[in-house]
Amino acid sequence: MTGLLDGKAALVTGGGRGIGAAIALRLARDGADVAISYGGSKAGAEAVAEQIRALGRRAELFQCDAAQKNATDALVRAAAQRLGRLDILVNNAGVYPQTTIRKCSDDEFDRTMAVNLRAPFEAMRAAYDVMNDEGAIITIGSVAAEGATVPGIGVYCASKAGVQLLARGAAREFGRRRIRSNIVQPGPIDTDMNPADGETADMQRLSVPSRRYGTAEEVAALVAWLASDESSYVNGAMINVDGGLKS
Ligand code: NDP
């Protein structure tokens, strides 16, 4: 518990499991009240909310399918209203279609772009309206934004490259109100999306100097710092949490 986020209110999309759950808990531990959205993981989200409340912080839950147009815009406005303020937005919800360009259907392409790119766009646009000055937006991208290093990830890479530039665009546009926007780009992190015992796990481990997957908590620690005033002059930054994969 650092107390660095005392008095602040945060929204974490996709906070019911994986990296989003770790971020929601870390922000609460550091003092923030936290709203979390979930798509299908209602039970997971309720369990995270219970842990947040046990820390003495407020937790608010919202069901929101990020693939639906305008759902994330409405989510941000509703969260700010329910919490009474909004200081921190974490765009975390994401999908990872493992498909080659040749095999990717129109629907899968659209869904990937909707969740990974359009929803963060809607969230940023709404956040500019409802967020306090000096707020912090943190978007979870991916090192996949930096290159399609293996077959079958081109569509995902495109969505993450797009959201990287979107987050940097927000840094440029929102600075007038001293709202910062930074992008955190994880390497292999052990979650349902990319389990450390999955089919391609050994190959991914080999690409990391320390030969290990990262944890969701290691991503959350960076997000908490970016959400705090400790990082007050860090804006428009892309920070990899990848154990040196991109070194
Ligand atoms: P998980 O698959 O464990 O979790 C995905 C999260 O996204 C869940 O909370 C899920 O919510 C939410 N989500 C997905 N689709 C929707 C939707 N349509 N509407 C609402 N929520 C949705 O993945 P991670 O925790 O690993 O991923 C979190 C972020 O980190 C993603 O943006 C991912 O791209 C990124 N990332 C992950 C890496 C890794 O190695 N794990 C590496 C690089 C980046 P629900 O279950 O409630 O539907």
mmCIF file of C-alpha atoms and ligand atoms in Angstrom:
data_model
loop_
_atom_site.group_PDB
_atom_site.id
_atom_site.type_symbol
_atom_site.label_atom_id
_atom_site.label_comp_id
_atom_site.label_asym_id
_atom_site.label_seq_id
_atom_site.Cartn_x
_atom_site.Cartn_y
_atom_site.Cartn_z
ATOM 1 C CA MET A 1 0.000 0.000 0.000
ATOM 2 C CA THR A 2 1.680 3.191 -1.148
ATOM 3 C CA GLY A 3 -1.178 5.649 -0.572
ATOM 4 C CA LEU A 4 -0.087 7.283 -3.828
ATOM 5 C CA LEU A 5 -3.616 7.032 -5.216
ATOM 6 C CA ASP A 6 -5.519 8.120 -2.108
ATOM 7 C CA GLY A 7 -8.661 10.070 -3.039
ATOM 8 C CA LYS A 8 -8.519 9.075 -6.699
ATOM 9 C CA ALA A 9 -11.124 7.143 -8.695
ATOM 10 C CA ALA A 10 -10.249 4.679 -11.449
ATOM 11 C CA LEU A 11 -11.948 2.654 -14.168
ATOM 12 C CA VAL A 12 -10.311 -0.562 -15.396
ATOM 13 C CA THR A 13 -11.872 -2.251 -18.423
ATOM 14 C CA GLY A 14 -11.796 -6.041 -18.387
ATOM 15 C CA GLY A 15 -11.059 -6.061 -14.660
ATOM 16 C CA GLY A 16 -12.623 -9.435 -13.917
ATOM 17 C CA ARG A 17 -9.585 -11.555 -14.711
ATOM 18 C CA GLY A 18 -6.004 -11.594 -15.944
ATOM 19 C CA ILE A 19 -3.972 -8.406 -16.148
ATOM 20 C CA GLY A 20 -7.060 -6.224 -15.603
ATOM 21 C CA ALA A 21 -7.885 -7.919 -12.291
ATOM 22 C CA ALA A 22 -4.306 -7.436 -11.062
ATOM 23 C CA ILE A 23 -4.420 -3.765 -12.076
ATOM 24 C CA ALA A 24 -7.754 -3.164 -10.341
ATOM 25 C CA LEU A 25 -6.459 -4.709 -7.117
ATOM 26 C CA ARG A 26 -3.153 -2.845 -7.240
ATOM 27 C CA LEU A 27 -4.866 0.526 -7.786
ATOM 28 C CA ALA A 28 -7.145 -0.184 -4.819
ATOM 29 C CA ARG A 29 -4.180 -1.223 -2.662
ATOM 30 C CA ASP A 30 -2.544 2.086 -3.499
ATOM 31 C CA GLY A 31 -5.655 3.962 -2.352
ATOM 32 C CA ALA A 32 -8.017 4.365 -5.323
ATOM 33 C CA ASP A 33 -11.713 3.631 -5.554
ATOM 34 C CA VAL A 34 -12.131 1.371 -8.570
ATOM 35 C CA ALA A 35 -14.842 0.679 -11.121
ATOM 36 C CA ILE A 36 -14.300 -2.427 -13.193
ATOM 37 C CA SER A 37 -16.059 -3.557 -16.324
ATOM 38 C CA TYR A 38 -16.465 -7.115 -17.477
ATOM 39 C CA GLY A 39 -17.743 -8.751 -20.634
ATOM 40 C CA GLY A 40 -18.523 -12.342 -19.669
ATOM 41 C CA SER A 41 -16.574 -12.780 -16.422
ATOM 42 C CA LYS A 42 -19.260 -11.719 -13.959
ATOM 43 C CA ALA A 43 -18.153 -14.056 -11.167
ATOM 44 C CA GLY A 44 -14.515 -13.013 -11.582
ATOM 45 C CA ALA A 45 -15.466 -9.353 -11.481
ATOM 46 C CA GLU A 46 -17.570 -9.860 -8.352
ATOM 47 C CA ALA A 47 -14.649 -11.612 -6.644
ATOM 48 C CA VAL A 48 -12.290 -8.743 -7.547
ATOM 49 C CA ALA A 49 -14.835 -6.216 -6.276
ATOM 50 C CA GLU A 50 -15.086 -8.089 -2.980
ATOM 51 C CA GLN A 51 -11.305 -7.959 -2.556
ATOM 52 C CA ILE A 52 -11.310 -4.228 -3.306
ATOM 53 C CA ARG A 53 -13.979 -3.629 -0.678
ATOM 54 C CA ALA A 54 -12.024 -5.712 1.828
ATOM 55 C CA LEU A 55 -9.187 -3.189 1.329
ATOM 56 C CA GLY A 56 -11.578 -0.445 2.424
ATOM 57 C CA ARG A 57 -12.004 1.016 -1.054
ATOM 58 C CA ARG A 58 -15.150 1.474 -3.129
ATOM 59 C CA ALA A 59 -15.742 -0.969 -5.978
ATOM 60 C CA GLU A 60 -18.326 -0.516 -8.724
ATOM 61 C CA LEU A 61 -19.143 -3.143 -11.349
ATOM 62 C CA PHE A 62 -20.349 -2.663 -14.904
ATOM 63 C CA GLN A 63 -21.189 -5.206 -17.562
ATOM 64 C CA CYS A 64 -19.952 -3.865 -20.890
ATOM 65 C CA ASP A 65 -19.376 -5.693 -24.147
ATOM 66 C CA ALA A 66 -16.507 -3.706 -25.624
ATOM 67 C CA ALA A 67 -17.306 -5.069 -29.086
ATOM 68 C CA GLN A 68 -20.569 -3.111 -29.158
ATOM 69 C CA LYS A 69 -20.499 0.379 -30.632
ATOM 70 C CA ASN A 70 -20.834 3.122 -28.003
ATOM 71 C CA ALA A 71 -20.896 0.666 -25.083
ATOM 72 C CA THR A 72 -17.495 1.808 -23.816
ATOM 73 C CA ASP A 73 -18.347 5.466 -24.256
ATOM 74 C CA ALA A 74 -21.404 4.922 -22.065
ATOM 75 C CA LEU A 75 -19.350 2.873 -19.590
ATOM 76 C CA VAL A 76 -16.870 5.682 -18.955
ATOM 77 C CA ARG A 77 -19.626 8.225 -18.375
ATOM 78 C CA ALA A 78 -21.543 5.863 -16.067
ATOM 79 C CA ALA A 79 -18.428 4.984 -14.051
ATOM 80 C CA ALA A 80 -17.533 8.644 -13.532
ATOM 81 C CA GLN A 81 -21.078 9.353 -12.424
ATOM 82 C CA ARG A 82 -21.274 6.389 -10.024
ATOM 83 C CA LEU A 83 -17.841 7.090 -8.489
ATOM 84 C CA GLY A 84 -18.486 10.839 -8.383
ATOM 85 C CA ARG A 85 -15.210 11.541 -10.234
ATOM 86 C CA LEU A 86 -12.735 9.935 -12.605
ATOM 87 C CA ASP A 87 -8.968 10.391 -12.351
ATOM 88 C CA ILE A 88 -7.602 7.192 -13.900
ATOM 89 C CA LEU A 89 -8.719 5.241 -16.961
ATOM 90 C CA VAL A 90 -7.085 1.917 -17.784
ATOM 91 C CA ASN A 91 -7.911 0.528 -21.235
ATOM 92 C CA ASN A 92 -7.142 -3.130 -20.657
ATOM 93 C CA ALA A 93 -9.862 -5.312 -22.234
ATOM 94 C CA GLY A 94 -8.492 -7.081 -25.273
ATOM 95 C CA VAL A 95 -8.788 -10.086 -27.551
ATOM 96 C CA TYR A 96 -6.040 -12.098 -29.222
ATOM 97 C CA PRO A 97 -7.268 -13.827 -32.374
ATOM 98 C CA GLN A 98 -4.691 -16.380 -33.408
ATOM 99 C CA THR A 99 -5.349 -16.571 -37.084
ATOM 100 C CA THR A 100 -3.472 -15.894 -40.257
ATOM 101 C CA ILE A 101 -4.551 -13.038 -42.485
ATOM 102 C CA ARG A 102 -5.734 -15.585 -45.077
ATOM 103 C CA LYS A 103 -7.999 -17.346 -42.598
ATOM 104 C CA CYS A 104 -9.292 -14.343 -40.657
ATOM 105 C CA SER A 105 -12.995 -13.753 -41.295
ATOM 106 C CA ASP A 106 -14.477 -10.273 -41.662
ATOM 107 C CA ASP A 107 -16.280 -10.771 -38.356
ATOM 108 C CA GLU A 108 -13.131 -11.729 -36.489
ATOM 109 C CA PHE A 109 -11.253 -8.782 -37.958
ATOM 110 C CA ASP A 110 -14.060 -6.384 -37.010
ATOM 111 C CA ARG A 111 -14.345 -7.801 -33.503
ATOM 112 C CA THR A 112 -10.601 -7.495 -32.913
ATOM 113 C CA MET A 113 -10.537 -3.901 -34.045
ATOM 114 C CA ALA A 114 -13.705 -3.099 -32.083
ATOM 115 C CA VAL A 115 -12.369 -4.410 -28.756
ATOM 116 C CA ASN A 116 -8.676 -3.545 -29.096
ATOM 117 C CA LEU A 117 -8.927 -0.218 -30.904
ATOM 118 C CA ARG A 118 -12.415 1.286 -31.135
ATOM 119 C CA ALA A 119 -13.299 0.719 -27.473
ATOM 120 C CA PRO A 120 -10.149 2.519 -26.211
ATOM 121 C CA PHE A 121 -10.959 5.312 -28.677
ATOM 122 C CA GLU A 122 -14.494 5.626 -27.263
ATOM 123 C CA ALA A 123 -13.098 5.517 -23.724
ATOM 124 C CA MET A 124 -10.570 8.276 -24.380
ATOM 125 C CA ARG A 125 -13.140 10.468 -26.085
ATOM 126 C CA ALA A 126 -15.595 10.117 -23.206
ATOM 127 C CA ALA A 127 -12.842 10.466 -20.603
ATOM 128 C CA TYR A 128 -11.909 13.867 -21.976
ATOM 129 C CA ASP A 129 -15.451 14.999 -21.152
ATOM 130 C CA VAL A 130 -15.769 13.512 -17.682
ATOM 131 C CA MET A 131 -12.254 13.107 -16.299
ATOM 132 C CA ASN A 132 -10.689 15.542 -13.856
ATOM 133 C CA ASP A 133 -7.819 17.738 -15.005
ATOM 134 C CA GLU A 134 -4.462 16.045 -14.360
ATOM 135 C CA GLY A 135 -6.024 12.639 -14.961
ATOM 136 C CA ALA A 136 -4.099 9.637 -16.225
ATOM 137 C CA ILE A 137 -5.018 7.336 -19.099
ATOM 138 C CA ILE A 138 -3.089 4.100 -19.370
ATOM 139 C CA THR A 139 -3.672 1.826 -22.337
ATOM 140 C CA ILE A 140 -2.504 -1.773 -22.390
ATOM 141 C CA GLY A 141 -1.015 -2.359 -25.814
ATOM 142 C CA SER A 142 1.471 -5.075 -26.639
ATOM 143 C CA VAL A 143 5.023 -5.544 -27.855
ATOM 144 C CA ALA A 144 3.180 -7.016 -30.851
ATOM 145 C CA ALA A 145 2.713 -3.397 -31.940
ATOM 146 C CA GLU A 146 6.415 -3.346 -32.768
ATOM 147 C CA GLY A 147 6.440 -6.178 -35.301
ATOM 148 C CA ALA A 148 4.711 -9.339 -36.526
ATOM 149 C CA THR A 149 7.521 -11.669 -35.468
ATOM 150 C CA VAL A 150 5.644 -14.941 -36.101
ATOM 151 C CA PRO A 151 2.843 -15.940 -38.500
ATOM 152 C CA GLY A 152 -0.718 -15.742 -37.216
ATOM 153 C CA ILE A 153 -0.555 -12.477 -35.276
ATOM 154 C CA GLY A 154 -0.786 -9.856 -38.033
ATOM 155 C CA VAL A 155 -4.355 -8.793 -37.263
ATOM 156 C CA TYR A 156 -3.623 -8.552 -33.524
ATOM 157 C CA CYS A 157 -0.430 -6.594 -34.264
ATOM 158 C CA ALA A 158 -2.377 -4.160 -36.423
ATOM 159 C CA SER A 159 -4.883 -3.508 -33.628
ATOM 160 C CA LYS A 160 -2.111 -2.947 -31.072
ATOM 161 C CA ALA A 161 -0.094 -0.704 -33.405
ATOM 162 C CA GLY A 162 -3.255 1.329 -33.941
ATOM 163 C CA VAL A 163 -3.980 1.704 -30.247
ATOM 164 C CA GLN A 164 -0.370 2.691 -29.588
ATOM 165 C CA LEU A 165 -0.695 5.664 -31.946
ATOM 166 C CA LEU A 166 -4.144 6.482 -30.566
ATOM 167 C CA ALA A 167 -2.741 6.687 -27.030
ATOM 168 C CA ARG A 168 0.104 8.895 -28.223
ATOM 169 C CA GLY A 169 -2.416 11.073 -30.078
ATOM 170 C CA ALA A 170 -4.371 11.496 -26.850
ATOM 171 C CA ALA A 171 -1.178 12.573 -25.076
ATOM 172 C CA ARG A 172 -0.775 15.280 -27.698
ATOM 173 C CA GLU A 173 -4.421 16.400 -27.631
ATOM 174 C CA PHE A 174 -5.320 16.175 -23.942
ATOM 175 C CA GLY A 175 -2.243 17.905 -22.538
ATOM 176 C CA ARG A 176 -4.020 21.220 -22.357
ATOM 177 C CA ARG A 177 -5.984 19.817 -19.397
ATOM 178 C CA ARG A 178 -2.846 18.067 -18.103
ATOM 179 C CA ILE A 179 -4.421 14.674 -18.763
ATOM 180 C CA ARG A 180 -1.574 12.268 -19.505
ATOM 181 C CA SER A 181 -1.866 9.253 -21.810
ATOM 182 C CA ASN A 182 0.733 6.494 -21.775
ATOM 183 C CA ILE A 183 0.901 3.051 -23.326
ATOM 184 C CA VAL A 184 2.125 -0.056 -21.531
ATOM 185 C CA GLN A 185 3.245 -2.838 -23.860
ATOM 186 C CA PRO A 186 3.533 -6.251 -22.188
ATOM 187 C CA GLY A 187 5.541 -9.148 -23.507
ATOM 188 C CA PRO A 188 4.481 -12.690 -22.569
ATOM 189 C CA ILE A 189 2.387 -12.520 -19.401
ATOM 190 C CA ASP A 190 0.926 -15.665 -17.860
ATOM 191 C CA THR A 191 -2.864 -15.325 -18.211
ATOM 192 C CA ASP A 192 -5.720 -17.170 -19.940
ATOM 193 C CA MET A 193 -4.782 -15.288 -23.116
ATOM 194 C CA ASN A 194 -1.206 -16.526 -23.146
ATOM 195 C CA PRO A 195 -0.680 -19.299 -20.588
ATOM 196 C CA ALA A 196 2.892 -20.078 -19.542
ATOM 197 C CA ASP A 197 2.186 -23.743 -20.318
ATOM 198 C CA GLY A 198 0.586 -23.064 -23.698
ATOM 199 C CA GLU A 199 1.603 -24.408 -27.106
ATOM 200 C CA THR A 200 3.968 -21.563 -28.003
ATOM 201 C CA ALA A 201 5.141 -20.845 -24.453
ATOM 202 C CA ASP A 202 8.637 -22.318 -24.764
ATOM 203 C CA MET A 203 9.309 -20.315 -27.895
ATOM 204 C CA GLN A 204 8.134 -17.131 -26.184
ATOM 205 C CA ARG A 205 10.251 -17.850 -23.087
ATOM 206 C CA LEU A 206 13.318 -18.267 -25.274
ATOM 207 C CA SER A 207 12.831 -14.778 -26.699
ATOM 208 C CA VAL A 208 13.090 -13.231 -23.215
ATOM 209 C CA PRO A 209 16.605 -12.759 -21.750
ATOM 210 C CA SER A 210 15.500 -14.059 -18.328
ATOM 211 C CA ARG A 211 13.719 -17.005 -19.990
ATOM 212 C CA ARG A 212 10.497 -16.490 -18.075
ATOM 213 C CA TYR A 213 6.967 -15.177 -18.475
ATOM 214 C CA GLY A 214 5.993 -12.033 -16.601
ATOM 215 C CA THR A 215 3.144 -11.861 -14.124
ATOM 216 C CA ALA A 216 0.023 -9.723 -14.238
ATOM 217 C CA GLU A 217 1.228 -8.093 -11.009
ATOM 218 C CA GLU A 218 4.429 -6.929 -12.723
ATOM 219 C CA VAL A 219 2.317 -5.126 -15.322
ATOM 220 C CA ALA A 220 0.044 -3.716 -12.604
ATOM 221 C CA ALA A 221 2.988 -2.192 -10.716
ATOM 222 C CA LEU A 222 3.929 -0.092 -13.739
ATOM 223 C CA VAL A 223 0.322 0.922 -14.366
ATOM 224 C CA ALA A 224 -0.025 2.086 -10.744
ATOM 225 C CA TRP A 225 3.084 4.224 -11.095
ATOM 226 C CA LEU A 226 1.827 5.751 -14.347
ATOM 227 C CA ALA A 227 -1.506 6.464 -12.643
ATOM 228 C CA SER A 228 0.194 8.325 -9.801
ATOM 229 C CA ASP A 229 1.638 11.814 -9.585
ATOM 230 C CA GLU A 230 5.091 10.193 -9.275
ATOM 231 C CA SER A 231 5.047 9.997 -13.085
ATOM 232 C CA SER A 232 3.678 13.518 -13.578
ATOM 233 C CA TYR A 233 6.040 14.380 -16.472
ATOM 234 C CA VAL A 234 5.703 11.024 -18.236
ATOM 235 C CA ASN A 235 3.296 11.505 -21.137
ATOM 236 C CA GLY A 236 2.967 9.877 -24.541
ATOM 237 C CA ALA A 237 5.435 7.197 -23.464
ATOM 238 C CA MET A 238 5.464 3.613 -24.690
ATOM 239 C CA ILE A 239 6.872 1.416 -21.984
ATOM 240 C CA ASN A 240 7.498 -2.273 -22.591
ATOM 241 C CA VAL A 241 7.058 -4.715 -19.695
ATOM 242 C CA ASP A 242 8.662 -7.604 -21.491
ATOM 243 C CA GLY A 243 11.683 -8.784 -19.530
ATOM 244 C CA GLY A 244 13.901 -7.382 -22.278
ATOM 245 C CA LEU A 245 12.265 -9.203 -25.204
ATOM 246 C CA LYS A 246 12.571 -6.078 -27.356
ATOM 247 C CA SER A 247 16.068 -5.170 -26.173
HETATM 248 P P1 NDP B 1 -7.262 -12.385 -20.689
HETATM 249 O O1 NDP B 1 -7.709 -13.169 -21.869
HETATM 250 O O2 NDP B 1 -6.859 -13.081 -19.451
HETATM 251 O O3 NDP B 1 -8.342 -11.274 -20.341
HETATM 252 C C1 NDP B 1 -8.939 -10.527 -21.349
HETATM 253 C C2 NDP B 1 -9.772 -9.443 -20.696
HETATM 254 O O4 NDP B 1 -10.390 -8.666 -21.721
HETATM 255 C C3 NDP B 1 -10.871 -10.033 -19.822
HETATM 256 O O5 NDP B 1 -11.035 -9.239 -18.674
HETATM 257 C C4 NDP B 1 -12.098 -9.926 -20.727
HETATM 258 O O6 NDP B 1 -13.306 -9.733 -20.003
HETATM 259 C C5 NDP B 1 -11.794 -8.657 -21.507
HETATM 260 N N1 NDP B 1 -12.535 -8.668 -22.768
HETATM 261 C C6 NDP B 1 -12.269 -9.366 -23.896
HETATM 262 N N2 NDP B 1 -13.248 -9.152 -24.808
HETATM 263 C C7 NDP B 1 -14.146 -8.314 -24.232
HETATM 264 C C8 NDP B 1 -15.359 -7.725 -24.656
HETATM 265 N N3 NDP B 1 -15.889 -7.954 -25.867
HETATM 266 N N4 NDP B 1 -16.013 -6.911 -23.797
HETATM 267 C C9 NDP B 1 -15.510 -6.667 -22.574
HETATM 268 N N5 NDP B 1 -14.371 -7.197 -22.103
HETATM 269 C C10 NDP B 1 -13.687 -8.005 -22.934
HETATM 270 O O7 NDP B 1 -6.030 -11.512 -21.227
HETATM 271 P P2 NDP B 1 -4.913 -10.657 -20.509
HETATM 272 O O8 NDP B 1 -5.294 -10.316 -19.135
HETATM 273 O O9 NDP B 1 -3.633 -11.326 -20.766
HETATM 274 O O10 NDP B 1 -4.951 -9.360 -21.454
HETATM 275 C C11 NDP B 1 -5.225 -8.058 -20.973
HETATM 276 C C12 NDP B 1 -4.643 -7.069 -21.969
HETATM 277 O O11 NDP B 1 -3.216 -7.281 -22.061
HETATM 278 C C13 NDP B 1 -5.182 -7.228 -23.390
HETATM 279 O O12 NDP B 1 -5.368 -5.947 -23.961
HETATM 280 C C14 NDP B 1 -4.053 -7.964 -24.107
HETATM 281 O O13 NDP B 1 -4.065 -7.742 -25.489
HETATM 282 C C15 NDP B 1 -2.838 -7.387 -23.417
HETATM 283 N N6 NDP B 1 -1.636 -8.194 -23.543
HETATM 284 C C16 NDP B 1 -1.527 -9.427 -22.953
HETATM 285 C C17 NDP B 1 -0.369 -10.179 -23.099
HETATM 286 C C18 NDP B 1 -0.181 -11.532 -22.504
HETATM 287 O O14 NDP B 1 0.847 -12.164 -22.802
HETATM 288 N N7 NDP B 1 -1.084 -12.017 -21.661
HETATM 289 C C19 NDP B 1 0.773 -9.659 -23.883
HETATM 290 C C20 NDP B 1 0.560 -8.357 -24.439
HETATM 291 C C21 NDP B 1 -0.599 -7.654 -24.264
HETATM 292 P P3 NDP B 1 -14.408 -10.896 -19.801
HETATM 293 O O15 NDP B 1 -13.702 -12.155 -19.444
HETATM 294 O O16 NDP B 1 -15.248 -10.338 -18.697
HETATM 295 O O17 NDP B 1 -15.169 -10.979 -21.097
#
